[in-house]
Amino acid sequence: MIQVGVNGYGTIGKRVADAVAAQPDMQLTGVAKTRPNYEAEAAVRKGYPLYAAIPERADRFHEAGIDLAGEVEDMVMTADVVVDTTPSGIGADNRGLYERYDTPAIFQGGEDADVADVSFNARSNYGNAAAADVETARVVSCNTTGLSRLLAPLREEYGVEKVRVTLVRRGGDPGQTSRGPINDILPDPVEIPSHHGPDVNTIFPDVDIDTLGVKVPATLMHLHSVNVTLEADPSAAEVRELLSDESRLFLVPEETGIDGTGKLKEFAMDTGRPRGDLWENCIWENSVSMEGRDLYLFQSIHQESDVIPENIDAVRALLDWEDRETSMATTDETLGVGLESLFDGQRQRVVPKSNSDD
């Protein structure tokens, strides 16, 4: 069993911890928190060993009646690998701690690419993290994860000449009360490209990609408007078939009546997804269009959860535990990834109403 520690137990950390606990070949060594809030109490209720991420604050946990298993260094010493899910910039500060105990570490996309030996996306470059001299990996951001998943099969099947993406980004996660905008639409950044294109190049260095970012007053998901100039000229039907074969790409059928991110999230909750999570890229099937060699489509990315399967695969890749196909299949099966299967042979049976008054 791989002993996995999770440093940080917020939006991403708590999901990674649950995913680790669900794996047949992993055991959760523990999770580390900086303060005794409701998430720390939830971790203890689940039976997760809880460690103080900042040793000087250990007394705060005791005063709040929350038992600790120790300090973060204790967790790092006993773990085979640590998944760092701390806020942006903190992971880079923590790298020295992991190096001190020779513990391989996985960082998140909020860190600069040079925080780790490789940037990682399971579908696109699993083997890079499995190399013998690699001790650290960075799971790229939610948006870069979504774009990399989409581009990987397109590159392999048709070749990619040019990528242009406009990212309509949520202002904050549902629990981020300090985020915004509240009543505005912001070019973010106003310069071109946004950071997403260069981040995709950490996965695919040779891809010619331009990205623009817009931030809107929403919390549910990101929306990508994608244009890819292919080296071949397949039909739209052929592209849809290619994408539908990818477990982490979900082509949203027209007959579902799901016409926006709100209904996508409601659909996830109705199907029993934990926290209403959508681990897959959600691509509107009818948006997949071809004009000559230009592919157009819309996809939505759930920023709280799409990187969770990637973190699990990164654990196996970093330790050279399984090959890509085996790891992804195990991760998908244990988490329940793959919404497309709900519509196989019964595409007319799940039809949410399109009128909010119904």
CSV table of C-alpha atoms in Angstrom, one decimal:
chain,number,residue,atom,x,y,z
A,1,MET,CA,0.0,0.0,0.0
A,2,ILE,CA,1.3,3.5,-0.9
A,3,GLN,CA,1.3,5.7,2.2
A,4,VAL,CA,0.0,9.1,1.1
A,5,GLY,CA,0.0,12.3,3.2
A,6,VAL,CA,-2.0,15.3,2.2
A,7,ASN,CA,-0.7,18.7,3.3
A,8,GLY,CA,-3.6,21.1,3.2
A,9,TYR,CA,-7.3,20.1,3.7
A,10,GLY,CA,-9.3,22.7,1.8
A,11,THR,CA,-11.1,22.7,-1.5
A,12,ILE,CA,-8.6,20.4,-3.2
A,13,GLY,CA,-7.1,18.7,-0.2
A,14,LYS,CA,-10.3,17.2,1.2
A,15,ARG,CA,-11.2,15.8,-2.2
A,16,VAL,CA,-7.7,14.3,-2.7
A,17,ALA,CA,-7.9,12.7,0.8
A,18,ASP,CA,-11.3,11.1,0.0
A,19,ALA,CA,-10.0,9.9,-3.3
A,20,VAL,CA,-6.8,8.4,-1.8
A,21,ALA,CA,-9.0,6.6,0.8
A,22,ALA,CA,-11.0,5.0,-2.0
A,23,GLN,CA,-8.0,3.5,-3.8
A,24,PRO,CA,-7.2,-0.2,-3.4
A,25,ASP,CA,-3.5,0.4,-3.4
A,26,MET,CA,-3.2,3.5,-1.2
A,27,GLN,CA,-3.6,4.4,2.5
A,28,LEU,CA,-4.1,7.9,3.8
A,29,THR,CA,-1.3,8.6,6.2
A,30,GLY,CA,-3.0,11.7,7.3
A,31,VAL,CA,-3.9,15.3,6.5
A,32,ALA,CA,-2.4,18.6,7.7
A,33,LYS,CA,-4.3,21.7,8.6
A,34,THR,CA,-3.1,25.2,9.7
A,35,ARG,CA,-6.1,25.9,11.9
A,36,PRO,CA,-9.0,24.1,13.7
A,37,ASN,CA,-11.9,25.1,11.5
A,38,TYR,CA,-14.9,23.0,10.4
A,39,GLU,CA,-12.8,21.2,7.8
A,40,ALA,CA,-10.4,20.0,10.5
A,41,GLU,CA,-13.4,18.7,12.5
A,42,ALA,CA,-14.7,17.0,9.3
A,43,ALA,CA,-11.4,15.2,8.8
A,44,VAL,CA,-11.4,13.9,12.3
A,45,ARG,CA,-15.0,12.7,12.0
A,46,LYS,CA,-13.9,10.7,8.9
A,47,GLY,CA,-11.2,9.1,10.9
A,48,TYR,CA,-8.3,10.8,9.1
A,49,PRO,CA,-5.2,11.3,11.2
A,50,LEU,CA,-4.9,15.1,11.6
A,51,TYR,CA,-1.5,16.9,11.8
A,52,ALA,CA,-0.7,20.5,12.7
A,53,ALA,CA,0.7,22.1,9.5
A,54,ILE,CA,2.1,24.9,11.7
A,55,PRO,CA,3.6,23.4,14.8
A,56,GLU,CA,3.3,26.7,16.8
A,57,ARG,CA,-0.5,26.5,16.3
A,58,ALA,CA,-0.9,23.0,17.7
A,59,ASP,CA,-2.3,24.4,21.0
A,60,ARG,CA,-5.2,26.0,19.1
A,61,PHE,CA,-6.4,22.5,18.0
A,62,HIS,CA,-6.2,21.2,21.6
A,63,GLU,CA,-8.1,24.3,22.8
A,64,ALA,CA,-10.8,23.6,20.2
A,65,GLY,CA,-11.1,20.0,21.4
A,66,ILE,CA,-9.6,18.5,18.2
A,67,ASP,CA,-7.1,15.7,18.7
A,68,LEU,CA,-3.9,15.8,16.7
A,69,ALA,CA,-1.8,12.8,15.5
A,70,GLY,CA,1.2,15.0,15.5
A,71,GLU,CA,2.9,17.7,13.5
A,72,VAL,CA,3.3,17.9,9.8
A,73,GLU,CA,6.9,16.7,9.9
A,74,ASP,CA,5.7,13.5,11.5
A,75,MET,CA,3.3,12.9,8.5
A,76,VAL,CA,6.0,13.7,6.0
A,77,MET,CA,8.4,11.2,7.6
A,78,THR,CA,6.0,8.3,7.5
A,79,ALA,CA,4.5,9.0,4.0
A,80,ASP,CA,5.8,7.5,0.8
A,81,VAL,CA,4.6,10.6,-1.1
A,82,VAL,CA,3.0,13.9,0.0
A,83,VAL,CA,0.3,15.7,-2.0
A,84,ASP,CA,0.7,19.4,-1.3
A,85,THR,CA,-2.7,21.1,-1.7
A,86,THR,CA,-1.8,24.3,0.2
A,87,PRO,CA,-2.6,27.8,-1.2
A,88,SER,CA,-0.6,29.1,-4.1
A,89,GLY,CA,3.0,29.9,-3.1
A,90,ILE,CA,2.9,27.9,0.1
A,91,GLY,CA,3.8,24.7,-1.8
A,92,ALA,CA,7.0,26.2,-2.9
A,93,ASP,CA,7.9,27.1,0.7
A,94,ASN,CA,7.1,23.5,1.7
A,95,ARG,CA,9.4,21.9,-0.9
A,96,GLY,CA,12.4,22.1,1.5
A,97,LEU,CA,10.5,20.1,4.1
A,98,TYR,CA,9.8,17.3,1.7
A,99,GLU,CA,13.4,17.3,0.5
A,100,ARG,CA,14.7,17.1,4.1
A,101,TYR,CA,13.0,13.7,4.5
A,102,ASP,CA,13.5,12.5,0.9
A,103,THR,CA,9.7,12.3,0.4
A,104,PRO,CA,8.5,12.6,-3.2
A,105,ALA,CA,5.9,15.4,-3.5
A,106,ILE,CA,3.1,16.5,-5.8
A,107,PHE,CA,2.2,20.1,-6.0
A,108,GLN,CA,-0.8,21.9,-7.5
A,109,GLY,CA,-1.2,24.2,-10.5
A,110,GLY,CA,-1.2,27.4,-8.5
A,111,GLU,CA,2.6,27.0,-8.1
A,112,ASP,CA,5.1,28.1,-10.7
A,113,ALA,CA,6.1,25.3,-13.0
A,114,ASP,CA,9.7,25.3,-11.6
A,115,VAL,CA,8.4,24.1,-8.2
A,116,ALA,CA,8.7,20.5,-9.5
A,117,ASP,CA,10.7,18.4,-11.8
A,118,VAL,CA,7.7,17.9,-14.2
A,119,SER,CA,4.3,19.3,-14.9
A,120,PHE,CA,1.7,16.5,-15.1
A,121,ASN,CA,-1.4,15.5,-16.8
A,122,ALA,CA,-2.3,11.8,-16.7
A,123,ARG,CA,-3.7,11.5,-20.2
A,124,SER,CA,-0.9,13.6,-21.8
A,125,ASN,CA,2.5,12.9,-20.2
A,126,TYR,CA,2.2,10.2,-17.5
A,127,GLY,CA,5.5,8.7,-18.4
A,128,ASN,CA,7.4,12.0,-17.7
A,129,ALA,CA,6.5,11.7,-14.0
A,130,ALA,CA,7.5,8.0,-13.9
A,131,ALA,CA,11.1,8.7,-15.0
A,132,ALA,CA,13.7,7.4,-12.6
A,133,ASP,CA,15.2,10.8,-11.8
A,134,VAL,CA,11.8,12.6,-11.1
A,135,GLU,CA,11.0,13.2,-7.4
A,136,THR,CA,8.4,15.9,-7.7
A,137,ALA,CA,5.5,16.6,-10.0
A,138,ARG,CA,3.1,19.5,-10.4
A,139,VAL,CA,-0.5,18.7,-11.4
A,140,VAL,CA,-1.4,21.6,-13.7
A,141,SER,CA,-4.3,23.9,-12.9
A,142,CYS,CA,-8.0,22.9,-13.5
A,143,ASN,CA,-8.1,24.8,-16.8
A,144,THR,CA,-4.8,23.4,-18.1
A,145,THR,CA,-5.9,20.0,-17.0
A,146,GLY,CA,-9.1,20.4,-19.1
A,147,LEU,CA,-7.3,21.7,-22.1
A,148,SER,CA,-4.6,19.0,-22.0
A,149,ARG,CA,-7.2,16.2,-21.8
A,150,LEU,CA,-8.9,17.6,-24.9
A,151,LEU,CA,-5.7,18.2,-26.9
A,152,ALA,CA,-4.1,14.8,-26.2
A,153,PRO,CA,-6.5,12.7,-28.4
A,154,LEU,CA,-6.7,15.4,-31.0
A,155,ARG,CA,-3.0,15.6,-31.4
A,156,GLU,CA,-2.7,11.8,-31.6
A,157,GLU,CA,-5.5,11.3,-34.1
A,158,TYR,CA,-5.4,14.4,-36.3
A,159,GLY,CA,-2.4,16.6,-35.4
A,160,VAL,CA,-2.8,20.1,-34.1
A,161,GLU,CA,-1.6,23.2,-36.0
A,162,LYS,CA,-3.0,26.0,-33.8
A,163,VAL,CA,-5.1,26.4,-30.6
A,164,ARG,CA,-7.1,29.4,-29.6
A,165,VAL,CA,-9.1,29.5,-26.4
A,166,THR,CA,-11.2,32.1,-24.6
A,167,LEU,CA,-11.6,31.1,-20.9
A,168,VAL,CA,-14.7,32.5,-19.1
A,169,ARG,CA,-13.6,32.0,-15.5
A,170,ARG,CA,-15.6,31.9,-12.4
A,171,GLY,CA,-14.9,34.7,-9.9
A,172,GLY,CA,-14.3,32.3,-7.0
A,173,ASP,CA,-15.3,29.0,-5.5
A,174,PRO,CA,-18.6,28.8,-3.6
A,175,GLY,CA,-16.9,29.1,-0.2
A,176,GLN,CA,-14.5,32.0,-1.2
A,177,THR,CA,-16.5,34.9,0.2
A,178,SER,CA,-13.6,37.3,-0.3
A,179,ARG,CA,-13.4,36.7,-4.0
A,180,GLY,CA,-15.0,38.6,-6.9
A,181,PRO,CA,-16.1,40.3,-9.1
A,182,ILE,CA,-19.6,40.8,-7.7
A,183,ASN,CA,-21.1,42.8,-10.5
A,184,ASP,CA,-18.6,43.1,-13.3
A,185,ILE,CA,-16.9,41.3,-16.2
A,186,LEU,CA,-13.1,41.6,-16.1
A,187,PRO,CA,-10.5,40.8,-18.8
A,188,ASP,CA,-8.2,38.7,-16.6
A,189,PRO,CA,-5.5,39.4,-17.5
A,190,VAL,CA,-6.0,42.2,-20.0
A,191,GLU,CA,-2.7,41.2,-21.6
A,192,ILE,CA,-2.5,38.3,-24.1
A,193,PRO,CA,-1.9,35.5,-23.7
A,194,SER,CA,-3.3,34.6,-20.3
A,195,HIS,CA,-1.2,32.2,-18.2
A,196,HIS,CA,-3.1,29.2,-19.4
A,197,GLY,CA,-1.4,29.0,-22.8
A,198,PRO,CA,2.1,28.9,-21.4
A,199,ASP,CA,0.9,26.4,-18.8
A,200,VAL,CA,-0.3,24.1,-21.6
A,201,ASN,CA,3.1,24.3,-23.0
A,202,THR,CA,4.6,22.8,-19.9
A,203,ILE,CA,2.6,19.6,-21.0
A,204,PHE,CA,2.9,20.1,-24.8
A,205,PRO,CA,5.9,22.2,-25.5
A,206,ASP,CA,5.4,22.2,-29.2
A,207,VAL,CA,1.7,23.3,-29.3
A,208,ASP,CA,1.0,26.7,-30.8
A,209,ILE,CA,-1.6,28.1,-28.4
A,210,ASP,CA,-3.1,31.5,-27.6
A,211,THR,CA,-5.4,32.0,-24.6
A,212,LEU,CA,-7.5,34.9,-23.4
A,213,GLY,CA,-9.2,35.1,-19.9
A,214,VAL,CA,-12.3,36.7,-18.7
A,215,LYS,CA,-13.5,36.6,-15.1
A,216,VAL,CA,-17.3,36.7,-14.4
A,217,PRO,CA,-19.4,36.9,-11.2
A,218,ALA,CA,-20.1,33.1,-10.9
A,219,THR,CA,-18.9,30.3,-8.7
A,220,LEU,CA,-20.0,27.1,-10.4
A,221,MET,CA,-17.6,26.3,-13.2
A,222,HIS,CA,-15.3,27.7,-15.9
A,223,LEU,CA,-16.4,27.8,-19.6
A,224,HIS,CA,-14.0,27.4,-22.5
A,225,SER,CA,-14.6,28.6,-26.0
A,226,VAL,CA,-12.2,26.4,-28.0
A,227,ASN,CA,-11.0,26.7,-31.6
A,228,VAL,CA,-8.4,24.1,-32.8
A,229,THR,CA,-6.9,24.1,-36.3
A,230,LEU,CA,-6.2,20.5,-37.0
A,231,GLU,CA,-3.7,19.1,-39.5
A,232,ALA,CA,-6.4,16.8,-40.9
A,233,ASP,CA,-10.1,17.5,-41.8
A,234,PRO,CA,-12.3,15.0,-40.0
A,235,SER,CA,-16.1,15.4,-39.8
A,236,ALA,CA,-17.7,16.7,-36.7
A,237,ALA,CA,-19.2,13.2,-36.1
A,238,GLU,CA,-15.8,11.7,-36.2
A,239,VAL,CA,-14.4,14.1,-33.7
A,240,ARG,CA,-17.4,13.5,-31.4
A,241,GLU,CA,-16.8,9.8,-31.6
A,242,LEU,CA,-13.1,10.3,-30.8
A,243,LEU,CA,-13.8,12.5,-27.8
A,244,SER,CA,-16.6,10.2,-26.5
A,245,ASP,CA,-14.1,7.4,-26.2
A,246,GLU,CA,-12.1,9.3,-23.5
A,247,SER,CA,-13.3,8.5,-20.0
A,248,ARG,CA,-12.6,12.0,-18.7
A,249,LEU,CA,-14.4,13.8,-21.4
A,250,PHE,CA,-18.2,13.9,-21.2
A,251,LEU,CA,-20.1,14.9,-24.2
A,252,VAL,CA,-23.3,16.5,-22.9
A,253,PRO,CA,-26.2,15.1,-25.1
A,254,GLU,CA,-28.7,17.7,-26.5
A,255,GLU,CA,-31.7,15.7,-25.2
A,256,THR,CA,-30.7,16.1,-21.6
A,257,GLY,CA,-31.7,19.7,-21.7
A,258,ILE,CA,-28.5,20.7,-19.9
A,259,ASP,CA,-27.8,24.1,-21.4
A,260,GLY,CA,-25.5,25.7,-18.8
A,261,THR,CA,-23.2,25.1,-15.9
A,262,GLY,CA,-26.0,25.4,-13.4
A,263,LYS,CA,-27.8,22.4,-14.8
A,264,LEU,CA,-24.5,20.5,-15.1
A,265,LYS,CA,-24.0,21.0,-11.3
A,266,GLU,CA,-27.6,20.0,-10.6
A,267,PHE,CA,-27.1,16.9,-12.8
A,268,ALA,CA,-24.0,16.0,-10.8
A,269,MET,CA,-25.9,16.3,-7.5
A,270,ASP,CA,-28.9,14.3,-8.8
A,271,THR,CA,-26.6,11.5,-9.9
A,272,GLY,CA,-25.2,11.3,-6.4
A,273,ARG,CA,-21.8,12.7,-7.1
A,274,PRO,CA,-20.0,13.6,-3.8
A,275,ARG,CA,-20.2,17.4,-3.3
A,276,GLY,CA,-21.7,17.6,-6.8
A,277,ASP,CA,-18.3,17.1,-8.3
A,278,LEU,CA,-17.7,16.8,-12.1
A,279,TRP,CA,-14.3,15.2,-12.6
A,280,GLU,CA,-14.7,15.2,-16.4
A,281,ASN,CA,-14.5,17.9,-19.0
A,282,CYS,CA,-18.1,18.6,-19.9
A,283,ILE,CA,-18.3,19.2,-23.7
A,284,TRP,CA,-21.6,20.3,-25.3
A,285,GLU,CA,-22.1,17.6,-28.0
A,286,ASN,CA,-23.9,19.9,-30.4
A,287,SER,CA,-21.1,22.6,-30.1
A,288,VAL,CA,-18.6,20.2,-31.7
A,289,SER,CA,-18.3,21.7,-35.2
A,290,MET,CA,-15.9,21.6,-38.1
A,291,GLU,CA,-15.3,24.4,-40.6
A,292,GLY,CA,-12.7,23.0,-42.9
A,293,ARG,CA,-9.8,22.0,-40.6
A,294,ASP,CA,-11.1,24.3,-37.8
A,295,LEU,CA,-12.7,22.5,-34.8
A,296,TYR,CA,-15.0,24.6,-32.5
A,297,LEU,CA,-16.5,23.5,-29.2
A,298,PHE,CA,-17.6,24.7,-25.8
A,299,GLN,CA,-16.5,22.9,-22.6
A,300,SER,CA,-17.0,23.5,-18.9
A,301,ILE,CA,-14.5,22.7,-16.2
A,302,HIS,CA,-15.4,22.2,-12.6
A,303,GLN,CA,-12.5,24.0,-10.9
A,304,GLU,CA,-13.0,22.3,-7.5
A,305,SER,CA,-12.7,18.7,-8.8
A,306,ASP,CA,-11.3,18.0,-12.3
A,307,VAL,CA,-7.7,17.7,-11.0
A,308,ILE,CA,-8.6,15.1,-8.4
A,309,PRO,CA,-8.1,12.0,-10.6
A,310,GLU,CA,-4.9,13.6,-11.9
A,311,ASN,CA,-3.5,13.8,-8.3
A,312,ILE,CA,-4.2,10.1,-7.8
A,313,ASP,CA,-2.6,9.1,-11.0
A,314,ALA,CA,0.4,11.4,-10.2
A,315,VAL,CA,1.0,9.4,-7.0
A,316,ARG,CA,1.3,6.1,-9.0
A,317,ALA,CA,3.4,7.8,-11.7
A,318,LEU,CA,5.8,9.4,-9.3
A,319,LEU,CA,6.5,6.1,-7.6
A,320,ASP,CA,6.4,4.2,-10.9
A,321,TRP,CA,3.7,2.0,-9.4
A,322,GLU,CA,1.5,1.3,-12.4
A,323,ASP,CA,1.4,2.2,-16.1
A,324,ARG,CA,-0.8,5.0,-17.4
A,325,GLU,CA,-3.7,2.8,-18.6
A,326,THR,CA,-3.9,0.7,-15.4
A,327,SER,CA,-3.7,3.7,-13.1
A,328,MET,CA,-6.3,5.8,-15.0
A,329,ALA,CA,-8.7,2.8,-15.1
A,330,THR,CA,-8.3,2.1,-11.4
A,331,THR,CA,-8.8,5.8,-10.5
A,332,ASP,CA,-11.8,6.1,-12.8
A,333,GLU,CA,-13.4,3.0,-11.4
A,334,THR,CA,-12.9,3.8,-7.8
A,335,LEU,CA,-14.1,7.4,-8.1
A,336,GLY,CA,-16.9,6.7,-10.6
A,337,VAL,CA,-15.5,8.8,-13.4
A,338,GLY,CA,-17.4,8.5,-16.7
A,339,LEU,CA,-20.8,10.2,-17.1
A,340,GLU,CA,-21.1,9.0,-20.7
A,341,SER,CA,-22.1,5.5,-19.6
A,342,LEU,CA,-25.3,6.9,-18.0
A,343,PHE,CA,-26.6,7.5,-21.6
A,344,ASP,CA,-25.4,4.4,-23.4
A,345,GLY,CA,-28.5,2.8,-24.8
A,346,GLN,CA,-30.9,5.1,-22.9
A,347,ARG,CA,-30.2,8.6,-24.2
A,348,GLN,CA,-33.9,9.5,-24.1
A,349,ARG,CA,-34.4,8.4,-20.5
A,350,VAL,CA,-32.7,11.2,-18.6
A,351,VAL,CA,-34.2,14.5,-19.7
A,352,PRO,CA,-34.1,17.4,-17.2
A,353,LYS,CA,-36.6,20.1,-17.9
A,354,SER,CA,-35.2,23.2,-19.6
A,355,ASN,CA,-37.8,25.5,-18.0
A,356,SER,CA,-36.9,26.5,-14.5
A,357,ASP,CA,-40.6,26.9,-13.6
A,358,ASP,CA,-41.3,23.2,-14.3
